[in-house]
C-alpha cells in the first residue's frame, strides 16, 4: 500500500489525508488525468495545489510532465528535429499550499536534503519512490527535477490558501483542489471564498480537479466560467469533480 497520515488538532477533527483504498491510487485517479488533459490541450503547466500533505500531487504532476515531454521528444526525434531545451522540460510553475507548518518545514528540508525529520522524511521519500515507480523513472531523477524547480523558484510552498494574496501574474492553468473536507475546513469550501478565489487565480483556459463534489463547489465553478464534469469518486466515494474553463 501507499502511506497516508491521520491529522487532528484542536481546531480540526481527526481526518485521514487519503482514502483507505490507497493514497497513490486515489491521487492518480483524481488528479493525474487532469494534468495530462491540460498538457494535451497544449497549456503551459501552471499548477496550483491546495493541500501539500505528503506531496503526492506535486510528485505526480512533475512525473506527468516529464513523461509527456519525453514522449514528445521521442516523436520529434523520429522526425529528425534537433533536441532543444524546451523539448526536455517546459516552463513549469507550481504553487502548493499547506497550512501545517511542521509539514511545510519538514517537506522542504527533505526536498533540499537538509536535516531530515525522522518521522516525515521517510514518508515523503516513500511517496516519491512509489510515484517514480508508477511512471517508470528513477526516484533520484524525479527528486532532482523537483529540487531544481524549487531552487529556481518555480516550485513554491505557501501557508494557508486563505491568506494568499493574488496578482494578475498569479494565475494557473491546472488547479488540484485537495483541501481537507468541508467538515474540517468549512471556509475553503464556501462560495464566499471559492467564487472570488477561482475567478482570480484561473487562467482563461484552466483545468480543475477535486476529490469532492458538493453544491457550493459546483456553483462557484459554474459562476467562474467552468464547465462541470462530475464523475464517480474513488473507490466507494460518491462523486469527484473535474471542470474545464476553455
Coordinates of N, CA and C in Angstrom, one line a residue:
X1 N 0.8 -1.2 0.0 CA 0.0 0.0 0.0 C 0.9 1.3 0.0
X2 N 0.2 2.4 0.0 CA 0.9 3.7 -0.1 C 0.6 4.4 1.2
X3 N 1.5 5.2 1.7 CA 1.3 5.8 3.1 C 0.3 7.0 3.0
X4 N -0.3 7.2 4.2 CA -1.1 8.3 4.4 C -1.0 8.7 5.9
X5 N -1.6 9.8 6.3 CA -1.4 10.3 7.6 C -2.8 10.7 8.2
X6 N -3.0 10.4 9.4 CA -4.3 10.9 10.1 C -3.9 12.1 10.9
X7 N -4.6 13.2 10.6 CA -4.3 14.5 11.2 C -5.4 15.0 12.1
X8 N -5.0 15.6 13.2 CA -6.0 16.2 14.1 C -5.4 17.4 14.8
X9 N -6.2 18.3 15.3 CA -5.8 19.5 16.0 C -6.9 20.0 16.8
X10 N -6.7 20.9 17.7 CA -7.8 21.5 18.5 C -8.9 22.1 17.6
X11 N -8.4 22.7 16.4 CA -9.4 23.3 15.5 C -10.0 22.4 14.5
X12 N -9.4 21.2 14.4 CA -9.8 20.3 13.3 C -10.0 18.9 13.8
X13 N -11.2 18.3 13.4 CA -11.4 16.9 13.9 C -10.5 15.9 13.2
X14 N -10.3 14.7 13.7 CA -9.5 13.7 13.2 C -9.9 13.4 11.7
X15 N -9.0 13.4 10.8 CA -9.3 13.1 9.4 C -8.1 12.5 8.7
X16 N -8.4 11.4 7.9 CA -7.3 10.8 7.1 C -7.1 11.7 5.9
X17 N -5.8 11.8 5.5 CA -5.4 12.6 4.3 C -6.0 11.9 3.1
X18 N -6.1 10.6 3.1 CA -6.5 9.8 1.9 C -7.4 8.7 2.2
X19 N -8.0 8.2 1.2 CA -9.0 7.1 1.3 C -8.2 5.8 1.7
X20 N -8.9 4.9 2.4 CA -8.2 3.7 2.8 C -7.9 2.7 1.7
X21 N -8.6 3.0 0.5 CA -8.3 2.2 -0.7 C -7.0 2.4 -1.3
X22 N -6.2 3.4 -0.8 CA -4.9 3.6 -1.4 C -4.6 5.0 -1.7
X23 N -3.7 5.6 -1.1 CA -3.4 7.1 -1.3 C -2.9 7.4 -2.7
X24 N -2.0 6.6 -3.2 CA -1.4 6.8 -4.5 C -2.5 6.6 -5.6
X25 N -3.2 5.5 -5.4 CA -4.3 5.2 -6.4 C -5.3 6.3 -6.4
X26 N -5.7 6.8 -5.3 CA -6.7 7.9 -5.2 C -6.2 9.1 -5.9
X27 N -4.9 9.5 -5.5 CA -4.3 10.7 -6.1 C -4.2 10.6 -7.6
X28 N -3.8 9.5 -8.1 CA -3.7 9.3 -9.6 C -5.1 9.3 -10.2
X29 N -6.0 8.7 -9.6 CA -7.4 8.6 -10.1 C -8.0 10.0 -10.3
X30 N -7.8 10.8 -9.3 CA -8.4 12.2 -9.2 C -7.6 13.2 -10.0
X31 N -6.3 13.2 -9.8 CA -5.5 14.4 -10.3 C -4.6 14.2 -11.5
X32 N -4.1 13.0 -11.7 CA -3.2 12.7 -12.8 C -3.8 13.0 -14.2
X33 N -5.0 12.6 -14.3 CA -5.7 12.7 -15.6 C -5.9 14.2 -16.0
X34 N -6.2 15.0 -15.0 CA -6.5 16.4 -15.3 C -5.2 17.1 -15.7
X35 N -4.1 16.7 -15.1 CA -2.8 17.3 -15.5 C -2.5 16.8 -17.0
X36 N -2.7 15.6 -17.3 CA -2.5 15.0 -18.6 C -3.4 15.8 -19.6
X37 N -4.6 16.0 -19.3 CA -5.6 16.7 -20.2 C -5.1 18.1 -20.5
X38 N -4.6 18.8 -19.5 CA -4.1 20.1 -19.7 C -2.9 20.1 -20.6
X39 N -2.0 19.2 -20.4 CA -0.8 19.1 -21.3 C -1.2 18.8 -22.7
X40 N -2.2 17.8 -22.9 CA -2.6 17.5 -24.2 C -3.4 18.7 -24.9
X41 N -3.9 19.6 -24.1 CA -4.6 20.8 -24.6 C -3.5 21.8 -24.9
X42 N -2.3 21.5 -24.7 CA -1.1 22.4 -25.0 C -1.1 23.6 -24.1
X43 N -1.5 23.4 -22.9 CA -1.4 24.5 -21.9 C 0.0 24.4 -21.2
X44 N 0.5 25.6 -20.9 CA 1.8 25.6 -20.1 C 1.4 25.2 -18.7
X45 N 2.2 24.3 -18.1 CA 1.8 23.8 -16.8 C 2.0 24.8 -15.7
X46 N 1.0 25.5 -15.4 CA 1.0 26.4 -14.2 C 0.1 25.8 -13.2
X47 N 0.6 25.2 -12.2 CA -0.1 24.3 -11.3 C -0.3 24.9 -9.9
X48 N -1.5 24.9 -9.5 CA -1.8 25.3 -8.1 C -2.4 24.1 -7.4
X49 N -1.8 23.7 -6.3 CA -2.2 22.6 -5.5 C -2.5 23.0 -4.1
X50 N -3.8 22.8 -3.7 CA -4.3 23.1 -2.4 C -4.3 21.9 -1.5
X51 N -3.3 21.8 -0.6 CA -3.1 20.7 0.2 C -1.9 19.8 -0.1
X52 N -0.7 20.3 0.3 CA 0.5 19.5 0.0 C 0.5 18.1 0.6
X53 N 0.2 18.1 1.9 CA 0.2 16.8 2.6 C 1.5 16.0 2.4
X54 N 1.5 14.8 1.9 CA 2.7 14.0 1.7 C 3.4 14.2 0.4
X55 N 2.8 15.2 -0.4 CA 3.4 15.5 -1.7 C 3.1 14.6 -2.9
X56 N 2.0 13.9 -2.7 CA 1.5 13.0 -3.9 C 1.3 13.8 -5.1
X57 N 0.5 14.9 -5.0 CA 0.1 15.6 -6.2 C 1.2 16.3 -6.9
X58 N 2.1 16.8 -6.0 CA 3.3 17.5 -6.6 C 4.2 16.5 -7.3
X59 N 4.5 15.4 -6.8 CA 5.3 14.4 -7.4 C 4.6 13.8 -8.7
X60 N 3.3 13.6 -8.6 CA 2.5 13.1 -9.8 C 2.6 14.1 -10.9
X61 N 2.4 15.4 -10.5 CA 2.4 16.5 -11.6 C 3.7 16.5 -12.3
X62 N 4.8 16.6 -11.6 CA 6.1 16.6 -12.2 C 6.4 15.4 -13.0
X63 N 6.0 14.2 -12.5 CA 6.2 13.0 -13.2 C 5.3 12.9 -14.5
X64 N 4.1 13.4 -14.5 CA 3.3 13.5 -15.7 C 3.9 14.4 -16.7
X65 N 4.5 15.5 -16.3 CA 5.1 16.5 -17.2 C 6.4 15.9 -17.8
X66 N 7.2 15.3 -17.0 CA 8.4 14.6 -17.5 C 8.1 13.5 -18.5
X67 N 7.0 12.7 -18.2 CA 6.6 11.7 -19.1 C 6.1 12.2 -20.4
X68 N 5.3 13.3 -20.3 CA 4.7 13.9 -21.5 C 5.8 14.5 -22.4
X69 N 6.8 15.1 -21.8 CA 7.9 15.8 -22.6 C 8.8 14.7 -23.2
X70 N 9.0 13.6 -22.5 CA 9.8 12.5 -23.0 C 9.2 11.9 -24.3
X71 N 7.9 11.7 -24.2 CA 7.2 11.2 -25.4 C 7.2 12.2 -26.5
X72 N 7.0 13.4 -26.2 CA 7.1 14.4 -27.3 C 8.4 14.5 -27.9
X73 N 9.5 14.4 -27.1 CA 10.8 14.5 -27.6 C 11.1 13.3 -28.5
X74 N 10.7 12.1 -28.1 CA 10.9 10.9 -28.9 C 10.2 11.0 -30.2
X75 N 9.0 11.6 -30.2 CA 8.3 11.8 -31.5 C 9.1 12.8 -32.4
X76 N 9.5 13.9 -31.8 CA 10.3 14.9 -32.6 C 11.6 14.3 -33.1
X77 N 12.2 13.4 -32.3 CA 13.5 12.8 -32.7 C 13.3 11.9 -33.9
X78 N 12.1 11.2 -34.0 CA 11.8 10.4 -35.2 C 11.7 11.3 -36.4
X79 N 11.3 12.5 -36.2 CA 11.2 13.5 -37.4 C 12.5 14.2 -37.7
X80 N 13.5 13.7 -36.9 CA 14.9 14.3 -37.1 C 15.0 15.8 -36.8
X81 N 14.1 16.2 -35.8 CA 14.1 17.6 -35.3 C 15.2 17.6 -34.2
X82 N 16.1 18.5 -34.3 CA 17.2 18.6 -33.2 C 16.6 18.8 -31.9
X83 N 17.3 18.2 -30.9 CA 16.9 18.4 -29.5 C 17.1 19.8 -29.1
X84 N 16.1 20.4 -28.4 CA 16.2 21.8 -27.9 C 15.8 21.7 -26.4
X85 N 16.3 22.6 -25.6 CA 16.0 22.5 -24.1 C 14.5 22.5 -23.8
X86 N 13.7 23.3 -24.6 CA 12.3 23.3 -24.3 C 11.6 22.0 -24.6
X87 N 12.2 21.1 -25.4 CA 11.6 19.8 -25.6 C 11.9 18.9 -24.5
X88 N 12.8 19.2 -23.6 CA 13.1 18.4 -22.4 C 12.2 18.7 -21.2
X89 N 12.0 20.0 -20.9 CA 11.2 20.4 -19.8 C 10.6 21.7 -20.1
X90 N 9.3 21.8 -20.0 CA 8.6 23.1 -20.3 C 8.8 24.1 -19.1
X91 N 8.3 25.3 -19.2 CA 8.4 26.2 -18.1 C 7.3 25.9 -17.1
X92 N 7.6 25.1 -16.2 CA 6.7 24.7 -15.1 C 6.7 25.8 -14.0
X93 N 5.5 26.0 -13.5 CA 5.4 26.8 -12.3 C 4.4 26.1 -11.4
X94 N 4.7 25.9 -10.2 CA 3.9 25.1 -9.3 C 3.9 25.8 -7.9
X95 N 2.7 26.0 -7.4 CA 2.5 26.6 -6.1 C 1.6 25.7 -5.3
X96 N 2.1 25.3 -4.1 CA 1.4 24.4 -3.2 C 1.1 25.1 -1.9
X97 N -0.1 24.8 -1.4 CA -0.4 25.3 -0.1 C -0.5 24.2 1.0
X98 N 0.0 24.5 2.1 CA 0.0 23.6 3.3 C -0.1 24.4 4.6
X99 N -1.2 24.3 5.3 CA -1.4 25.1 6.5 C -0.5 24.7 7.6
X100 N -0.2 23.4 7.7 CA 0.6 22.8 8.8 C 2.1 23.2 8.6
X101 N 2.6 24.0 9.6 CA 3.9 24.5 9.5 C 5.0 23.4 9.6
X102 N 4.7 22.4 10.4 CA 5.6 21.2 10.5 C 5.7 20.5 9.2
X103 N 4.6 20.2 8.5 CA 4.7 19.5 7.3 C 5.4 20.4 6.2
X104 N 5.2 21.7 6.2 CA 5.9 22.5 5.2 C 7.4 22.5 5.5
X105 N 7.8 22.7 6.7 CA 9.2 22.8 7.0 C 9.9 21.4 6.7
X106 N 9.3 20.3 7.2 CA 9.9 19.0 7.0 C 9.9 18.6 5.5
X107 N 8.9 19.0 4.8 CA 8.9 18.7 3.3 C 10.1 19.4 2.6
X108 N 10.2 20.7 2.9 CA 11.3 21.5 2.3 C 12.7 21.0 2.7
X109 N 12.8 20.6 4.0 CA 14.1 20.1 4.4 C 14.4 18.8 3.7
X110 N 13.4 17.9 3.5 CA 13.6 16.7 2.8 C 13.9 16.9 1.4
X111 N 13.2 17.8 0.7 CA 13.4 18.1 -0.7 C 14.9 18.6 -0.9
X112 N 15.4 19.4 0.0 CA 16.7 20.0 -0.2 C 17.8 19.2 0.5
X113 N 17.4 18.0 1.0 CA 18.4 17.1 1.7 C 19.0 17.8 2.9
X114 N 18.2 18.5 3.6 CA 18.7 19.2 4.9 C 18.0 18.6 6.1
X115 N 18.8 18.3 7.1 CA 18.2 17.8 8.4 C 16.9 17.1 8.3
X116 N 16.9 15.9 7.7 CA 15.7 15.2 7.5 C 15.0 14.8 8.8
X117 N 13.7 15.0 8.9 CA 12.9 14.7 10.1 C 12.7 13.1 10.1
X118 N 12.9 12.6 11.3 CA 12.9 11.1 11.4 C 11.5 10.5 11.1
X119 N 10.4 11.3 11.3 CA 9.1 10.8 11.0 C 8.7 11.1 9.6
X120 N 8.8 12.4 9.2 CA 8.2 12.8 8.0 C 9.1 12.5 6.7
X121 N 10.4 12.6 6.9 CA 11.3 12.4 5.7 C 11.1 11.0 5.1
X122 N 11.0 9.9 5.9 CA 10.8 8.6 5.2 C 9.4 8.5 4.5
X123 N 8.4 9.2 5.0 CA 7.1 9.2 4.4 C 7.2 9.9 3.0
X124 N 7.8 11.1 3.0 CA 8.0 11.8 1.7 C 8.8 11.0 0.7
X125 N 9.8 10.3 1.2 CA 10.7 9.5 0.3 C 9.9 8.3 -0.2
X126 N 9.1 7.7 0.6 CA 8.3 6.5 0.2 C 7.3 6.9 -0.9
X127 N 6.7 8.1 -0.7 CA 5.7 8.6 -1.7 C 6.5 8.8 -3.0
X128 N 7.6 9.5 -3.0 CA 8.4 9.8 -4.2 C 8.8 8.5 -4.9
X129 N 9.2 7.5 -4.1 CA 9.6 6.2 -4.8 C 8.4 5.5 -5.4
X130 N 7.3 5.5 -4.8 CA 6.1 4.9 -5.3 C 5.6 5.6 -6.6
X131 N 5.7 6.9 -6.6 CA 5.3 7.7 -7.8 C 6.2 7.5 -8.9
X132 N 7.5 7.5 -8.6 CA 8.5 7.3 -9.7 C 8.4 5.9 -10.3
X133 N 8.2 4.9 -9.5 CA 8.0 3.5 -10.0 C 6.8 3.5 -10.9
X134 N 5.7 4.2 -10.5 CA 4.5 4.1 -11.3 C 4.7 4.7 -12.7
X135 N 5.7 5.7 -12.8 CA 5.9 6.3 -14.1 C 7.2 5.8 -14.7
X136 N 7.7 4.7 -14.2 CA 8.9 4.1 -14.8 C 10.1 5.0 -14.9
X137 N 10.4 5.7 -13.8 CA 11.5 6.6 -13.8 C 12.2 6.4 -12.5
X138 N 13.4 6.9 -12.3 CA 14.1 6.8 -11.1 C 13.7 7.8 -10.1
X139 N 13.6 7.4 -8.8 CA 13.2 8.4 -7.8 C 14.2 9.5 -7.7
X140 N 15.5 9.2 -7.9 CA 16.5 10.2 -7.9 C 16.3 11.3 -8.9
X141 N 16.0 10.9 -10.1 CA 15.7 11.8 -11.2 C 14.5 12.7 -10.9
X142 N 13.4 12.1 -10.4 CA 12.2 12.9 -10.1 C 12.5 13.9 -9.0
X143 N 13.2 13.4 -7.9 CA 13.5 14.4 -6.8 C 14.5 15.5 -7.3
X144 N 15.4 15.2 -8.1 CA 16.3 16.2 -8.7 C 15.6 17.3 -9.4
X145 N 14.6 16.8 -10.2 CA 13.8 17.8 -11.0 C 12.9 18.7 -10.1
X146 N 12.4 18.1 -9.1 CA 11.6 18.8 -8.1 C 12.4 19.8 -7.3
X147 N 13.6 19.3 -7.0 CA 14.5 20.2 -6.2 C 15.0 21.4 -7.1
X148 N 15.3 21.1 -8.4 CA 15.7 22.1 -9.3 C 14.6 23.2 -9.5
X149 N 13.4 22.7 -9.6 CA 12.3 23.7 -9.7 C 12.2 24.6 -8.5
X150 N 12.4 24.0 -7.3 CA 12.4 24.8 -6.1 C 13.5 25.8 -6.0
X151 N 14.7 25.3 -6.4 CA 15.9 26.2 -6.4 C 15.7 27.4 -7.4
X152 N 15.0 27.1 -8.5 CA 14.8 28.2 -9.5 C 13.5 29.0 -9.2
X153 N 13.0 28.7 -8.0 CA 11.7 29.4 -7.6 C 10.6 29.2 -8.5
X154 N 10.5 28.1 -9.1 CA 9.4 27.7 -9.9 C 8.4 26.7 -9.2
X155 N 8.9 26.3 -8.1 CA 8.0 25.4 -7.2 C 8.1 26.1 -5.8
X156 N 7.0 26.6 -5.4 CA 6.9 27.3 -4.1 C 5.8 26.7 -3.2
X157 N 6.1 26.8 -1.9 CA 5.1 26.3 -0.9 C 4.7 27.4 0.0
X158 N 3.4 27.6 0.1 CA 2.9 28.7 1.0 C 2.0 28.1 2.1
X159 N 1.7 29.0 3.0 CA 0.8 28.5 4.1 C -0.6 28.6 3.7
X160 N -1.5 28.9 4.6 CA -3.0 28.8 4.3 C -3.4 29.5 3.0
X161 N -4.1 28.8 2.2 CA -4.6 29.4 0.9 C -5.5 30.7 1.2
X162 N -6.1 30.7 2.3 CA -7.0 31.8 2.7 C -6.2 33.1 2.9
X163 N -4.9 33.0 3.2 CA -4.0 34.2 3.4 C -3.3 34.6 2.1
X164 N -3.6 33.9 1.0 CA -2.8 34.1 -0.2 C -3.3 35.4 -0.9
X165 N -2.4 36.3 -1.3 CA -2.7 37.5 -2.0 C -2.4 37.3 -3.5
X166 N -3.4 37.3 -4.3 CA -3.1 37.1 -5.7 C -2.8 38.4 -6.5
X167 N -2.2 38.2 -7.6 CA -2.0 39.3 -8.5 C -2.3 38.8 -9.9
X168 N -2.2 39.8 -10.9 CA -2.5 39.4 -12.3 C -1.6 38.4 -12.8
X169 N -0.4 38.3 -12.3 CA 0.6 37.3 -12.8 C 0.4 35.9 -12.1
X170 N -0.3 35.9 -11.0 CA -0.5 34.6 -10.3 C -1.8 33.9 -10.7
X171 N -1.8 33.4 -11.9 CA -2.9 32.7 -12.5 C -2.4 31.3 -12.9
X172 N -3.3 30.3 -12.9 CA -2.9 29.0 -13.1 C -3.8 28.2 -14.1
X173 N -3.2 27.3 -14.8 CA -3.9 26.5 -15.8 C -4.4 25.2 -15.3
X174 N -3.8 24.8 -14.2 CA -4.2 23.5 -13.6 C -4.4 23.7 -12.1
X175 N -5.6 23.4 -11.6 CA -5.9 23.5 -10.1 C -6.2 22.2 -9.5
X176 N -5.5 21.8 -8.6 CA -5.7 20.5 -7.9 C -6.2 20.8 -6.5
X177 N -7.5 20.7 -6.3 CA -8.1 21.2 -5.0 C -8.3 20.0 -4.1
X178 N -7.3 19.8 -3.2 CA -7.2 18.6 -2.3 C -7.3 19.0 -0.9
X179 N -8.0 20.1 -0.5 CA -8.1 20.5 0.8 C -8.9 19.5 1.7
X180 N -8.7 19.5 3.0 CA -9.5 18.7 3.9 C -10.9 19.0 3.7
X181 N -11.8 18.1 4.1 CA -13.2 18.1 3.9 C -13.9 19.4 4.4
X182 N -15.1 19.6 4.0 CA -15.8 20.8 4.4 C -16.1 20.8 5.9
X183 N -16.1 19.6 6.5 CA -16.3 19.5 8.0 C -15.1 20.0 8.7
X184 N -13.9 19.7 8.2 CA -12.7 20.1 8.8 C -12.3 21.5 8.5
X185 N -12.5 21.9 7.2 CA -12.1 23.3 6.8 C -13.3 23.9 6.0
X186 N -14.3 24.3 6.7 CA -15.5 24.8 6.0 C -15.3 26.0 5.2
X187 N -14.4 26.9 5.6 CA -14.2 28.1 4.9 C -13.7 27.9 3.4
X188 N -12.8 26.8 3.3 CA -12.3 26.5 2.0 C -13.3 26.0 1.0
X189 N -14.5 25.6 1.5 CA -15.5 25.0 0.6 C -16.7 26.0 0.5
X190 N -16.6 27.2 1.1 CA -17.7 28.1 1.0 C -17.7 28.9 -0.3
X191 N -18.9 29.2 -0.8 CA -19.0 30.1 -2.0 C -18.3 31.4 -1.8
X192 N -18.4 32.0 -0.6 CA -17.8 33.3 -0.3 C -16.3 33.3 -0.6
X193 N -15.7 32.1 -0.3 CA -14.2 32.0 -0.6 C -14.0 31.5 -2.0
X194 N -14.7 30.5 -2.4 CA -14.3 29.8 -3.7 C -14.6 30.6 -4.9
X195 N -15.7 31.3 -5.0 CA -16.0 32.1 -6.2 C -15.0 33.2 -6.5
X196 N -14.7 34.1 -5.6 CA -13.7 35.1 -5.9 C -12.3 34.5 -6.1
X197 N -12.0 33.4 -5.4 CA -10.7 32.8 -5.5 C -10.5 32.2 -6.9
X198 N -11.5 31.4 -7.3 CA -11.4 30.8 -8.7 C -11.4 31.9 -9.8
X199 N -12.2 32.9 -9.6 CA -12.2 34.0 -10.6 C -10.8 34.6 -10.7
X200 N -10.1 34.8 -9.6 CA -8.9 35.5 -9.6 C -7.7 34.6 -10.1
X201 N -7.7 33.3 -9.7 CA -6.4 32.6 -9.9 C -6.5 31.7 -11.2
X202 N -7.7 31.6 -11.8 CA -7.8 30.8 -13.0 C -7.4 31.5 -14.3
X203 N -6.5 30.9 -15.1 CA -6.2 31.4 -16.4 C -7.5 31.3 -17.3
X204 N -7.5 31.9 -18.4 CA -8.6 31.9 -19.3 C -8.9 30.4 -19.7
X205 N -7.9 29.6 -19.9 CA -8.0 28.2 -20.2 C -7.5 27.5 -18.9
X206 N -8.3 26.8 -18.2 CA -7.9 26.2 -17.0 C -8.6 24.9 -16.7
X207 N -7.9 23.9 -16.1 CA -8.5 22.6 -15.8 C -8.5 22.5 -14.2
X208 N -9.6 22.0 -13.7 CA -9.8 21.9 -12.2 C -10.1 20.5 -11.9
X209 N -9.6 20.0 -10.7 CA -10.0 18.7 -10.3 C -10.0 18.7 -8.7
X210 N -11.0 17.9 -8.2 CA -11.1 17.8 -6.8 C -11.7 16.4 -6.5
X211 N -11.3 15.8 -5.3 CA -11.9 14.6 -4.9 C -13.4 14.7 -4.5
X212 N -13.8 16.0 -4.2 CA -15.1 16.3 -3.7 C -16.1 16.8 -4.7
X213 N -17.3 16.7 -4.4 CA -18.4 17.3 -5.3 C -19.5 17.7 -4.3
X214 N -19.7 19.0 -4.3 CA -20.8 19.5 -3.5 C -21.4 20.7 -4.1
X215 N -22.6 21.1 -3.6 CA -23.3 22.2 -4.2 C -22.6 23.5 -4.3
X216 N -21.9 23.9 -3.2 CA -21.2 25.2 -3.2 C -20.0 25.2 -4.1
X217 N -19.3 24.1 -4.2 CA -18.2 24.0 -5.2 C -18.7 24.1 -6.6
X218 N -19.8 23.3 -6.9 CA -20.3 23.3 -8.3 C -20.8 24.7 -8.7
X219 N -21.5 25.4 -7.7 CA -22.0 26.8 -8.0 C -20.8 27.7 -8.3
X220 N -19.8 27.6 -7.4 CA -18.6 28.5 -7.6 C -17.9 28.3 -8.9
X221 N -17.7 27.0 -9.3 CA -17.1 26.7 -10.6 C -17.9 27.2 -11.7
X222 N -19.2 27.0 -11.7 CA -20.1 27.5 -12.8 C -20.1 29.0 -12.9
X223 N -20.2 29.7 -11.8 CA -20.2 31.1 -11.8 C -18.8 31.7 -12.2
X224 N -17.8 30.9 -12.2 CA -16.4 31.3 -12.6 C -16.1 30.9 -14.0
X225 N -17.1 30.4 -14.7 CA -17.0 30.1 -16.1 C -16.5 28.7 -16.5
X226 N -16.6 27.8 -15.5 CA -16.2 26.4 -15.7 C -17.4 25.6 -16.2
X227 N -17.0 24.6 -17.0 CA -18.0 23.5 -17.4 C -17.7 22.3 -16.5
X228 N -18.8 21.8 -15.8 CA -18.6 20.8 -14.8 C -18.6 19.4 -15.5
X229 N -17.8 18.5 -14.9 CA -17.8 17.1 -15.3 C -17.7 16.3 -14.0
X230 N -18.9 16.1 -13.4 CA -19.0 15.4 -12.1 C -19.0 13.9 -12.5
X231 N -18.1 13.1 -11.9 CA -18.0 11.7 -12.2 C -17.8 10.9 -10.9
X232 N -17.8 9.6 -11.1 CA -17.8 8.8 -9.9 C -16.5 9.0 -9.1
X233 N -16.6 8.9 -7.8 CA -15.4 9.2 -6.9 C -14.5 7.9 -6.8
X234 N -13.5 8.0 -6.1 CA -12.5 6.9 -6.0 C -13.1 5.9 -5.0
X235 N -13.0 4.6 -5.4 CA -13.4 3.5 -4.6 C -14.9 3.7 -4.2
X236 N -15.3 3.8 -2.9 CA -16.7 3.9 -2.6 C -17.1 5.3 -2.3
X237 N -16.3 6.3 -2.7 CA -16.7 7.7 -2.5 C -17.7 8.0 -3.6
X238 N -18.7 8.9 -3.3 CA -19.8 9.1 -4.2 C -19.4 9.8 -5.5
X239 N -18.9 11.0 -5.4 CA -18.6 11.7 -6.7 C -17.3 12.5 -6.5
X240 N -16.6 12.8 -7.6 CA -15.5 13.7 -7.7 C -15.8 14.7 -8.8
X241 N -15.0 15.8 -8.8 CA -15.3 16.9 -9.8 C -14.1 17.1 -10.7
X242 N -14.3 17.2 -12.0 CA -13.4 17.7 -12.9 C -14.2 18.9 -13.6
X243 N -13.5 19.9 -13.9 CA -14.1 21.1 -14.5 C -13.1 21.8 -15.5
X244 N -13.7 22.4 -16.5 CA -12.8 23.0 -17.6 C -13.3 24.4 -17.9
X245 N -12.3 25.3 -18.0 CA -12.6 26.6 -18.4 C -11.9 26.9 -19.7
X246 N -12.6 26.8 -20.9 CA -11.9 26.8 -22.2 C -12.5 27.9 -23.0

